[in-house]
Structure formats: C-alpha cells, structure tokens
Amino acid sequence: MNGKVWLVGAGPGDPELLTLKAVRALQQAQIVMIDDLVNPAVLEHCTNARVISVGKRGGCRSTPQAFIHRLMLRYSRQGKCVVRLKGGDPCIFGRGSEEADWLQQFSIEVEMVNGITAGLAGATNCGIPLTLRGVSRGVTLVTAHTQDDSSLNWAALAQGGTTLVVYMGVAKLSEIQGSLLAGGMRNDMPVAMIENASLPTQRECRSSLAQMQLDAHSFQLKSPAILVIGEVAASSQAITLAQTA
Ligand code: SAH
C-alpha cells in the first residue's frame, strides 16, 4: 500500500499562521521534507516524524528538484505518510503543482494544504490593504526571477492599476524599477519593501519607485523580502495585529 504525500504550506514564518489542516498533517507525518524558508518552530507539531531538510540554501547550494521528487516517491512507496513542507503557499512560486503532477503519474495520493503566502502576510503586518475600494481593484503577484530569463510584460503591469506584489525581487531591484518606469508608472508611486514578514525580525522600508533601489541599499534589504508597489503601499493602517507573545 502506498502512503500519501501532503503538500503543505507552512505560511510566511509566524507559526500561529499555520492552518489547522497543516497541523493535522504534521501530526500524522512520518517523514517531513522541509524547505529552508519554513520556520523550524512549526516542527513542534510533528512528534513522530523524521525531518529531512531539502532547502536550496543551507549547507548545500541546491537540492535538485529531481532528487526531491524521488525521495517523496521512495518514502510514499514504503507506505509512509510524507509531508512536503513549503514556505507560504505551496502553489505560489512554490512548485507545488509540479510536485503533485509528478507524484500522481505514479498513482501516489496527494493532498494540497494552503498556506498564507508571504505577500499577504507582509502587507497585512505593515498595515497595507492590498485591495482598497476606490484605490486598488486588484492584486498581481509576480516573480522577478525566472528560470529561463524570460521577461514579464512590465509595461502592462505598470499600467494595470493593480497593486503589485513582487517575490524574489531583492536581487532584481534595478530591473524592476527600470522596467516599471519605462512602462509608464509614476516615479512617486509608493513602494514598501518587507523583509522577514511575520517573523520577529520583520523590517519594512517605505520608498517610492524612483527611490527604491537607493533606499533598499541604505536599508540593507535582504532576502527573503517582498515588494509591494502601488498606491496602497503608502498606507499604514492603525490596526493592532495579534502578535505572538
Ligand atoms: N511559496 C512562498 C514563496 C516562495 S518564493 C509563499 O507563498 O510565500 C520565495 C520568495 O518568497 C522570497 O524570495 C521572498 O520574496 C518571499 N518570501 C518568502 N517568505 C518571506 C517572508 N517571511 N518575508 C518576506 N518575503 C518572503
């Protein structure tokens, strides 16, 4: 009998942002394969599991995706309950669907569990509403990083009127800034850069499209960070967030 693989979103960092379903999967897990953006604190829920780190940073530069695939297959064929734990949501720049498709070819049962994606948590924790009546009618989640170096249609994004949330953008600030300006976005468009969203180490840097690269440099912005670009990025609502004690 094959085991099952849960593809679980661990959320952006704050362990209290885990879903109840994620906790249930972790409690049942015998094997947990964890990415490096996952806060290890969430592992308190898996009392009986062997934890395997398959992160791309850490010690080795990269755990090849094919190796991760084979490992999930091997353990599930041994009848084990496997949790593949990913930062944020498994399907937002997380390869969750690739992993699910691959396992399903071998008739392995897969269940996906949503997590709160970093862009949502970062914005909320800084008091930024990603949509706002009369101001922003939508949100576009984009990554500045592509495997094949293909480019996004930045001009369309610049003029789309939605809030942009950029993932994996820290190393590409100048390209993002240049492309949006060239695409016709106002140079005083507000920008918020949020590092370590939802963690006690969270930092935010408010800037504008014209200044973002300079400001990020003096702020020493580091990955992981998300960028929120749009009118709403100027807001900092006076909301009290339930903080972890
Ligand atoms: N699946 C993840 C995204 C993985 S891509 C999710 O849904 O959140 C990795 C990128 O996510 C990072 O380069 C960064 O842009 C963003 N990210 C992940 N965790 C973050 C955090 N705690 N704070 C800010 N950005 C984060």
PDB file of C-alpha atoms and ligand atoms in Angstrom:
ATOM      1  CA  MET A   1       0.000   0.000   0.000  1.00  0.00           C
ATOM      2  CA  ASN A   2       1.395   3.356  -0.988  1.00  0.00           C
ATOM      3  CA  GLY A   3       1.468   6.137   1.554  1.00  0.00           C
ATOM      4  CA  LYS A   4       0.201   9.599   0.972  1.00  0.00           C
ATOM      5  CA  VAL A   5       2.034  12.844   0.302  1.00  0.00           C
ATOM      6  CA  TRP A   6       0.714  16.071   1.763  1.00  0.00           C
ATOM      7  CA  LEU A   7       1.997  19.200   0.067  1.00  0.00           C
ATOM      8  CA  VAL A   8       1.660  21.661   2.897  1.00  0.00           C
ATOM      9  CA  GLY A   9       2.071  25.421   3.080  1.00  0.00           C
ATOM     10  CA  ALA A  10       3.786  26.405   6.308  1.00  0.00           C
ATOM     11  CA  GLY A  11       2.887  30.076   5.955  1.00  0.00           C
ATOM     12  CA  PRO A  12       5.281  33.014   5.973  1.00  0.00           C
ATOM     13  CA  GLY A  13       7.032  32.357   9.276  1.00  0.00           C
ATOM     14  CA  ASP A  14       4.787  33.103  12.224  1.00  0.00           C
ATOM     15  CA  PRO A  15       3.907  29.600  13.490  1.00  0.00           C
ATOM     16  CA  GLU A  16       0.450  30.828  14.506  1.00  0.00           C
ATOM     17  CA  LEU A  17      -0.360  31.394  10.841  1.00  0.00           C
ATOM     18  CA  LEU A  18      -0.357  27.637  10.175  1.00  0.00           C
ATOM     19  CA  THR A  19      -3.738  26.232   9.240  1.00  0.00           C
ATOM     20  CA  LEU A  20      -5.396  23.588  11.389  1.00  0.00           C
ATOM     21  CA  LYS A  21      -5.160  21.246   8.429  1.00  0.00           C
ATOM     22  CA  ALA A  22      -1.409  21.766   8.213  1.00  0.00           C
ATOM     23  CA  VAL A  23      -1.128  20.947  11.908  1.00  0.00           C
ATOM     24  CA  ARG A  24      -3.159  17.758  11.396  1.00  0.00           C
ATOM     25  CA  ALA A  25      -0.905  16.691   8.518  1.00  0.00           C
ATOM     26  CA  LEU A  26       2.211  17.364  10.591  1.00  0.00           C
ATOM     27  CA  GLN A  27       0.821  15.350  13.479  1.00  0.00           C
ATOM     28  CA  GLN A  28       0.317  12.341  11.186  1.00  0.00           C
ATOM     29  CA  ALA A  29       3.595  12.674   9.336  1.00  0.00           C
ATOM     30  CA  GLN A  30       6.285  10.028   9.438  1.00  0.00           C
ATOM     31  CA  ILE A  31       8.567  11.897   7.054  1.00  0.00           C
ATOM     32  CA  VAL A  32       8.728  15.689   6.779  1.00  0.00           C
ATOM     33  CA  MET A  33      10.694  17.216   3.924  1.00  0.00           C
ATOM     34  CA  ILE A  34      11.263  20.852   4.721  1.00  0.00           C
ATOM     35  CA  ASP A  35      12.316  23.860   2.628  1.00  0.00           C
ATOM     36  CA  ASP A  36      14.578  26.493   4.072  1.00  0.00           C
ATOM     37  CA  LEU A  37      12.069  29.323   4.183  1.00  0.00           C
ATOM     38  CA  VAL A  38       9.987  27.297   6.623  1.00  0.00           C
ATOM     39  CA  ASN A  39      10.254  28.387  10.248  1.00  0.00           C
ATOM     40  CA  PRO A  40      11.545  25.280  12.087  1.00  0.00           C
ATOM     41  CA  ALA A  41       9.283  26.246  15.012  1.00  0.00           C
ATOM     42  CA  VAL A  42       6.363  24.624  13.161  1.00  0.00           C
ATOM     43  CA  LEU A  43       8.066  21.257  13.591  1.00  0.00           C
ATOM     44  CA  GLU A  44       6.806  21.143  17.165  1.00  0.00           C
ATOM     45  CA  HIS A  45       3.655  19.609  15.672  1.00  0.00           C
ATOM     46  CA  CYS A  46       5.382  16.579  14.221  1.00  0.00           C
ATOM     47  CA  THR A  47       6.289  14.470  17.141  1.00  0.00           C
ATOM     48  CA  ASN A  48       6.961  11.211  15.314  1.00  0.00           C
ATOM     49  CA  ALA A  49       8.489  12.290  12.069  1.00  0.00           C
ATOM     50  CA  ARG A  50      11.912  12.072  10.580  1.00  0.00           C
ATOM     51  CA  VAL A  51      12.703  15.576   9.334  1.00  0.00           C
ATOM     52  CA  ILE A  52      14.738  15.944   6.154  1.00  0.00           C
ATOM     53  CA  SER A  53      15.954  19.348   5.067  1.00  0.00           C
ATOM     54  CA  VAL A  54      15.827  19.785   1.313  1.00  0.00           C
ATOM     55  CA  GLY A  55      16.313  23.530   1.248  1.00  0.00           C
ATOM     56  CA  LYS A  56      18.113  25.275  -1.526  1.00  0.00           C
ATOM     57  CA  ARG A  57      20.195  27.480   0.750  1.00  0.00           C
ATOM     58  CA  GLY A  58      21.518  25.834   3.910  1.00  0.00           C
ATOM     59  CA  GLY A  59      24.602  23.705   3.574  1.00  0.00           C
ATOM     60  CA  CYS A  60      24.410  22.505   0.009  1.00  0.00           C
ATOM     61  CA  ARG A  61      23.761  25.042  -2.685  1.00  0.00           C
ATOM     62  CA  SER A  62      20.795  23.284  -4.082  1.00  0.00           C
ATOM     63  CA  THR A  63      18.888  20.077  -3.639  1.00  0.00           C
ATOM     64  CA  PRO A  64      17.973  19.173  -7.195  1.00  0.00           C
ATOM     65  CA  GLN A  65      14.253  19.049  -7.779  1.00  0.00           C
ATOM     66  CA  ALA A  66      14.583  15.559  -9.287  1.00  0.00           C
ATOM     67  CA  PHE A  67      16.121  14.308  -6.051  1.00  0.00           C
ATOM     68  CA  ILE A  68      13.248  15.762  -4.023  1.00  0.00           C
ATOM     69  CA  HIS A  69      10.785  14.050  -6.375  1.00  0.00           C
ATOM     70  CA  ARG A  70      12.492  10.688  -5.994  1.00  0.00           C
ATOM     71  CA  LEU A  71      12.696  10.989  -2.230  1.00  0.00           C
ATOM     72  CA  MET A  72       8.956  11.706  -1.932  1.00  0.00           C
ATOM     73  CA  LEU A  73       8.224   8.751  -4.212  1.00  0.00           C
ATOM     74  CA  ARG A  74      10.523   6.410  -2.338  1.00  0.00           C
ATOM     75  CA  TYR A  75       9.013   7.132   1.078  1.00  0.00           C
ATOM     76  CA  SER A  76       5.435   7.064  -0.126  1.00  0.00           C
ATOM     77  CA  ARG A  77       6.090   3.685  -1.791  1.00  0.00           C
ATOM     78  CA  GLN A  78       7.287   2.448   1.576  1.00  0.00           C
ATOM     79  CA  GLY A  79       3.771   3.238   2.784  1.00  0.00           C
ATOM     80  CA  LYS A  80       4.880   6.270   4.758  1.00  0.00           C
ATOM     81  CA  CYS A  81       2.873   9.403   5.382  1.00  0.00           C
ATOM     82  CA  VAL A  82       5.022  12.151   3.880  1.00  0.00           C
ATOM     83  CA  VAL A  83       4.641  15.866   4.434  1.00  0.00           C
ATOM     84  CA  ARG A  84       6.381  18.130   1.972  1.00  0.00           C
ATOM     85  CA  LEU A  85       6.503  21.411   3.860  1.00  0.00           C
ATOM     86  CA  LYS A  86       6.941  24.621   1.908  1.00  0.00           C
ATOM     87  CA  GLY A  87       7.130  28.269   2.892  1.00  0.00           C
ATOM     88  CA  GLY A  88       3.992  30.326   2.334  1.00  0.00           C
ATOM     89  CA  ASP A  89       1.569  28.613  -0.010  1.00  0.00           C
ATOM     90  CA  PRO A  90       2.726  25.560  -1.982  1.00  0.00           C
ATOM     91  CA  CYS A  91       1.362  26.901  -5.255  1.00  0.00           C
ATOM     92  CA  ILE A  92       2.571  30.483  -5.076  1.00  0.00           C
ATOM     93  CA  PHE A  93       6.032  30.296  -6.613  1.00  0.00           C
ATOM     94  CA  GLY A  94       6.435  27.049  -4.745  1.00  0.00           C
ATOM     95  CA  ARG A  95       6.387  24.286  -7.360  1.00  0.00           C
ATOM     96  CA  GLY A  96       3.557  22.586  -5.501  1.00  0.00           C
ATOM     97  CA  SER A  97       1.664  21.662  -8.632  1.00  0.00           C
ATOM     98  CA  GLU A  98       4.785  20.296 -10.355  1.00  0.00           C
ATOM     99  CA  GLU A  99       5.394  18.002  -7.420  1.00  0.00           C
ATOM    100  CA  ALA A 100       1.753  16.925  -7.282  1.00  0.00           C
ATOM    101  CA  ASP A 101       1.682  16.156 -11.017  1.00  0.00           C
ATOM    102  CA  TRP A 102       4.863  14.160 -10.814  1.00  0.00           C
ATOM    103  CA  LEU A 103       3.626  12.011  -7.916  1.00  0.00           C
ATOM    104  CA  GLN A 104       0.239  11.450  -9.490  1.00  0.00           C
ATOM    105  CA  GLN A 105       1.892   9.821 -12.512  1.00  0.00           C
ATOM    106  CA  PHE A 106       2.898   7.072 -10.101  1.00  0.00           C
ATOM    107  CA  SER A 107      -0.598   6.911  -8.613  1.00  0.00           C
ATOM    108  CA  ILE A 108       0.545   8.354  -5.317  1.00  0.00           C
ATOM    109  CA  GLU A 109      -2.248  10.074  -3.407  1.00  0.00           C
ATOM    110  CA  VAL A 110      -1.511  13.757  -2.946  1.00  0.00           C
ATOM    111  CA  GLU A 111      -3.289  16.319  -0.827  1.00  0.00           C
ATOM    112  CA  MET A 112      -2.508  20.004  -1.015  1.00  0.00           C
ATOM    113  CA  VAL A 113      -2.893  22.266   2.010  1.00  0.00           C
ATOM    114  CA  ASN A 114      -2.900  26.030   1.524  1.00  0.00           C
ATOM    115  CA  GLY A 115      -0.617  28.280   3.482  1.00  0.00           C
ATOM    116  CA  ILE A 116      -0.637  32.031   3.884  1.00  0.00           C
ATOM    117  CA  THR A 117       1.606  33.441   1.226  1.00  0.00           C
ATOM    118  CA  ALA A 118       4.354  35.895   2.228  1.00  0.00           C
ATOM    119  CA  GLY A 119       2.900  38.753   0.194  1.00  0.00           C
ATOM    120  CA  LEU A 120      -0.376  38.688   2.069  1.00  0.00           C
ATOM    121  CA  ALA A 121       1.210  38.412   5.483  1.00  0.00           C
ATOM    122  CA  GLY A 122       3.833  41.071   4.796  1.00  0.00           C
ATOM    123  CA  ALA A 123       1.301  43.607   3.608  1.00  0.00           C
ATOM    124  CA  THR A 124      -1.107  42.970   6.449  1.00  0.00           C
ATOM    125  CA  ASN A 125       1.617  43.145   9.066  1.00  0.00           C
ATOM    126  CA  CYS A 126       2.620  46.570   7.743  1.00  0.00           C
ATOM    127  CA  GLY A 127      -0.944  47.851   7.694  1.00  0.00           C
ATOM    128  CA  ILE A 128      -1.203  47.758   3.900  1.00  0.00           C
ATOM    129  CA  PRO A 129      -4.512  46.630   2.409  1.00  0.00           C
ATOM    130  CA  LEU A 130      -3.632  45.030  -0.933  1.00  0.00           C
ATOM    131  CA  THR A 131      -7.004  45.973  -2.345  1.00  0.00           C
ATOM    132  CA  LEU A 132      -8.770  49.135  -1.337  1.00  0.00           C
ATOM    133  CA  ARG A 133     -12.115  50.370  -2.526  1.00  0.00           C
ATOM    134  CA  GLY A 134     -11.625  53.251  -4.929  1.00  0.00           C
ATOM    135  CA  VAL A 135      -7.847  52.879  -4.914  1.00  0.00           C
ATOM    136  CA  SER A 136      -6.776  49.397  -5.927  1.00  0.00           C
ATOM    137  CA  ARG A 137      -9.137  46.967  -7.569  1.00  0.00           C
ATOM    138  CA  GLY A 138      -6.814  44.036  -7.640  1.00  0.00           C
ATOM    139  CA  VAL A 139      -3.510  42.477  -6.760  1.00  0.00           C
ATOM    140  CA  THR A 140      -0.963  40.934  -9.081  1.00  0.00           C
ATOM    141  CA  LEU A 141       1.571  38.523  -7.636  1.00  0.00           C
ATOM    142  CA  VAL A 142       4.691  38.338  -9.769  1.00  0.00           C
ATOM    143  CA  THR A 143       8.177  36.977  -9.541  1.00  0.00           C
ATOM    144  CA  ALA A 144      11.123  38.873 -10.880  1.00  0.00           C
ATOM    145  CA  HIS A 145      13.077  35.654 -11.109  1.00  0.00           C
ATOM    146  CA  THR A 146      12.568  33.227 -13.974  1.00  0.00           C
ATOM    147  CA  GLN A 147      14.314  30.004 -14.822  1.00  0.00           C
ATOM    148  CA  ASP A 148      14.711  30.881 -18.480  1.00  0.00           C
ATOM    149  CA  ASP A 149      15.376  34.606 -18.012  1.00  0.00           C
ATOM    150  CA  SER A 150      12.221  35.429 -19.932  1.00  0.00           C
ATOM    151  CA  SER A 151      10.842  38.824 -19.095  1.00  0.00           C
ATOM    152  CA  LEU A 152       7.486  39.851 -17.732  1.00  0.00           C
ATOM    153  CA  ASN A 153       5.329  42.346 -19.564  1.00  0.00           C
ATOM    154  CA  TRP A 154       6.293  45.127 -17.159  1.00  0.00           C
ATOM    155  CA  ALA A 155       4.599  47.810 -19.255  1.00  0.00           C
ATOM    156  CA  ALA A 156       1.270  46.045 -18.835  1.00  0.00           C
ATOM    157  CA  LEU A 157       1.916  45.712 -15.097  1.00  0.00           C
ATOM    158  CA  ALA A 158       2.897  49.377 -14.877  1.00  0.00           C
ATOM    159  CA  GLN A 159      -0.406  50.395 -16.368  1.00  0.00           C
ATOM    160  CA  GLY A 160      -2.684  47.709 -14.995  1.00  0.00           C
ATOM    161  CA  GLY A 161      -3.784  49.723 -11.969  1.00  0.00           C
ATOM    162  CA  THR A 162      -3.479  46.794  -9.584  1.00  0.00           C
ATOM    163  CA  THR A 163      -1.217  46.517  -6.574  1.00  0.00           C
ATOM    164  CA  LEU A 164       1.924  44.598  -7.499  1.00  0.00           C
ATOM    165  CA  VAL A 165       3.446  42.165  -5.054  1.00  0.00           C
ATOM    166  CA  VAL A 166       6.870  41.079  -6.216  1.00  0.00           C
ATOM    167  CA  TYR A 167       8.503  37.901  -4.925  1.00  0.00           C
ATOM    168  CA  MET A 168      12.211  37.089  -5.253  1.00  0.00           C
ATOM    169  CA  GLY A 169      12.895  40.681  -6.211  1.00  0.00           C
ATOM    170  CA  VAL A 170      15.792  41.694  -3.938  1.00  0.00           C
ATOM    171  CA  ALA A 171      18.495  40.881  -6.483  1.00  0.00           C
ATOM    172  CA  LYS A 172      16.489  42.453  -9.303  1.00  0.00           C
ATOM    173  CA  LEU A 173      15.565  45.837  -7.898  1.00  0.00           C
ATOM    174  CA  SER A 174      17.162  47.848 -10.654  1.00  0.00           C
ATOM    175  CA  GLU A 175      15.483  45.803 -13.370  1.00  0.00           C
ATOM    176  CA  ILE A 176      12.075  46.079 -11.680  1.00  0.00           C
ATOM    177  CA  GLN A 177      12.439  49.800 -11.128  1.00  0.00           C
ATOM    178  CA  GLY A 178      13.721  50.480 -14.656  1.00  0.00           C
ATOM    179  CA  SER A 179      11.069  48.355 -16.331  1.00  0.00           C
ATOM    180  CA  LEU A 180       8.164  49.898 -14.431  1.00  0.00           C
ATOM    181  CA  LEU A 181       9.422  53.427 -15.062  1.00  0.00           C
ATOM    182  CA  ALA A 182       9.919  52.636 -18.740  1.00  0.00           C
ATOM    183  CA  GLY A 183       6.422  51.168 -18.756  1.00  0.00           C
ATOM    184  CA  GLY A 184       4.997  54.494 -17.646  1.00  0.00           C
ATOM    185  CA  MET A 185       4.478  54.042 -13.897  1.00  0.00           C
ATOM    186  CA  ARG A 186       4.710  57.306 -11.920  1.00  0.00           C
ATOM    187  CA  ASN A 187       8.067  57.762 -10.295  1.00  0.00           C
ATOM    188  CA  ASP A 188       6.480  58.750  -6.987  1.00  0.00           C
ATOM    189  CA  MET A 189       4.438  55.529  -6.875  1.00  0.00           C
ATOM    190  CA  PRO A 190       4.674  54.238  -3.287  1.00  0.00           C
ATOM    191  CA  VAL A 191       6.733  51.119  -2.645  1.00  0.00           C
ATOM    192  CA  ALA A 192       7.003  49.057   0.541  1.00  0.00           C
ATOM    193  CA  MET A 193       9.792  46.524   0.916  1.00  0.00           C
ATOM    194  CA  ILE A 194       9.134  43.992   3.627  1.00  0.00           C
ATOM    195  CA  GLU A 195      11.794  41.630   4.889  1.00  0.00           C
ATOM    196  CA  ASN A 196      11.116  38.544   7.050  1.00  0.00           C
ATOM    197  CA  ALA A 197       7.397  39.154   7.023  1.00  0.00           C
ATOM    198  CA  SER A 198       5.532  37.901  10.095  1.00  0.00           C
ATOM    199  CA  LEU A 199       8.708  36.973  11.965  1.00  0.00           C
ATOM    200  CA  PRO A 200      10.037  38.857  14.999  1.00  0.00           C
ATOM    201  CA  THR A 201      12.835  40.031  12.671  1.00  0.00           C
ATOM    202  CA  GLN A 202      10.400  41.666  10.237  1.00  0.00           C
ATOM    203  CA  ARG A 203      11.601  45.013   8.848  1.00  0.00           C
ATOM    204  CA  GLU A 204       9.914  47.391   6.460  1.00  0.00           C
ATOM    205  CA  CYS A 205      11.298  50.103   4.239  1.00  0.00           C
ATOM    206  CA  ARG A 206       8.905  52.618   2.670  1.00  0.00           C
ATOM    207  CA  SER A 207      10.005  54.269  -0.511  1.00  0.00           C
ATOM    208  CA  SER A 208       8.890  55.284  -3.990  1.00  0.00           C
ATOM    209  CA  LEU A 209       9.507  53.839  -7.407  1.00  0.00           C
ATOM    210  CA  ALA A 210      12.186  56.418  -8.138  1.00  0.00           C
ATOM    211  CA  GLN A 211      13.999  55.860  -4.836  1.00  0.00           C
ATOM    212  CA  MET A 212      13.503  52.170  -4.174  1.00  0.00           C
ATOM    213  CA  GLN A 213      16.909  50.958  -5.211  1.00  0.00           C
ATOM    214  CA  LEU A 214      18.798  53.625  -3.258  1.00  0.00           C
ATOM    215  CA  ASP A 215      16.587  53.187  -0.212  1.00  0.00           C
ATOM    216  CA  ALA A 216      16.899  49.391  -0.300  1.00  0.00           C
ATOM    217  CA  HIS A 217      20.645  49.780  -0.442  1.00  0.00           C
ATOM    218  CA  SER A 218      20.899  52.060   2.597  1.00  0.00           C
ATOM    219  CA  PHE A 219      18.386  49.870   4.430  1.00  0.00           C
ATOM    220  CA  GLN A 220      20.483  46.818   3.514  1.00  0.00           C
ATOM    221  CA  LEU A 221      17.406  44.964   2.376  1.00  0.00           C
ATOM    222  CA  LYS A 222      17.961  41.231   2.327  1.00  0.00           C
ATOM    223  CA  SER A 223      16.108  38.222   1.067  1.00  0.00           C
ATOM    224  CA  PRO A 224      13.532  36.965   1.874  1.00  0.00           C
ATOM    225  CA  ALA A 225      11.588  40.108   1.129  1.00  0.00           C
ATOM    226  CA  ILE A 226       8.560  41.085  -0.847  1.00  0.00           C
ATOM    227  CA  LEU A 227       7.912  44.373  -2.580  1.00  0.00           C
ATOM    228  CA  VAL A 228       4.502  45.987  -2.603  1.00  0.00           C
ATOM    229  CA  ILE A 229       4.198  48.554  -5.373  1.00  0.00           C
ATOM    230  CA  GLY A 230       1.086  50.682  -5.759  1.00  0.00           C
ATOM    231  CA  GLU A 231      -0.943  53.469  -4.163  1.00  0.00           C
ATOM    232  CA  VAL A 232      -1.792  51.278  -1.176  1.00  0.00           C
ATOM    233  CA  ALA A 233       1.903  50.912  -0.303  1.00  0.00           C
ATOM    234  CA  ALA A 234       1.731  54.375   1.291  1.00  0.00           C
ATOM    235  CA  SER A 235      -0.786  53.223   3.875  1.00  0.00           C
ATOM    236  CA  SER A 236      -0.012  52.048   7.339  1.00  0.00           C
ATOM    237  CA  GLN A 237      -3.344  51.451   8.921  1.00  0.00           C
ATOM    238  CA  ALA A 238      -3.567  51.817  12.627  1.00  0.00           C
ATOM    239  CA  ILE A 239      -4.580  48.241  13.124  1.00  0.00           C
ATOM    240  CA  THR A 240      -3.413  46.220  16.019  1.00  0.00           C
ATOM    241  CA  LEU A 241      -2.296  42.828  14.927  1.00  0.00           C
ATOM    242  CA  ALA A 242      -2.472  39.947  17.283  1.00  0.00           C
ATOM    243  CA  GLN A 243       1.214  39.481  17.967  1.00  0.00           C
ATOM    244  CA  THR A 244       2.685  36.246  19.168  1.00  0.00           C
ATOM    245  CA  ALA A 245       3.623  36.779  22.761  1.00  0.00           C
TER     246      ALA A 245
HETATM  247  N1  SAH B   1       5.631  29.859  -1.610  1.00  0.00           N
HETATM  248  C1  SAH B   1       6.153  31.058  -0.993  1.00  0.00           C
HETATM  249  C2  SAH B   1       7.032  31.835  -1.932  1.00  0.00           C
HETATM  250  C3  SAH B   1       8.311  31.104  -2.287  1.00  0.00           C
HETATM  251  S1  SAH B   1       9.325  32.030  -3.343  1.00  0.00           S
HETATM  252  C4  SAH B   1       4.978  31.899  -0.498  1.00  0.00           C
HETATM  253  O1  SAH B   1       3.835  31.620  -0.845  1.00  0.00           O
HETATM  254  O2  SAH B   1       5.219  32.838   0.265  1.00  0.00           O
HETATM  255  C5  SAH B   1      10.461  32.754  -2.206  1.00  0.00           C
HETATM  256  C6  SAH B   1      10.178  34.223  -2.062  1.00  0.00           C
HETATM  257  O3  SAH B   1       9.045  34.418  -1.232  1.00  0.00           O
HETATM  258  C7  SAH B   1      11.268  35.012  -1.379  1.00  0.00           C
HETATM  259  O4  SAH B   1      12.311  35.367  -2.284  1.00  0.00           O
HETATM  260  C8  SAH B   1      10.518  36.232  -0.909  1.00  0.00           C
HETATM  261  O5  SAH B   1      10.265  37.124  -1.970  1.00  0.00           O
HETATM  262  C9  SAH B   1       9.192  35.615  -0.498  1.00  0.00           C
HETATM  263  N2  SAH B   1       9.137  35.288   0.933  1.00  0.00           N
HETATM  264  C10 SAH B   1       9.012  34.092   1.481  1.00  0.00           C
HETATM  265  N3  SAH B   1       8.931  34.183   2.832  1.00  0.00           N
HETATM  266  C11 SAH B   1       9.020  35.507   3.122  1.00  0.00           C
HETATM  267  C12 SAH B   1       8.980  36.258   4.314  1.00  0.00           C
HETATM  268  N4  SAH B   1       8.826  35.700   5.524  1.00  0.00           N
HETATM  269  N5  SAH B   1       9.081  37.603   4.214  1.00  0.00           N
HETATM  270  C13 SAH B   1       9.192  38.225   3.034  1.00  0.00           C
HETATM  271  N6  SAH B   1       9.237  37.551   1.862  1.00  0.00           N
HETATM  272  C14 SAH B   1       9.148  36.218   1.904  1.00  0.00           C
END
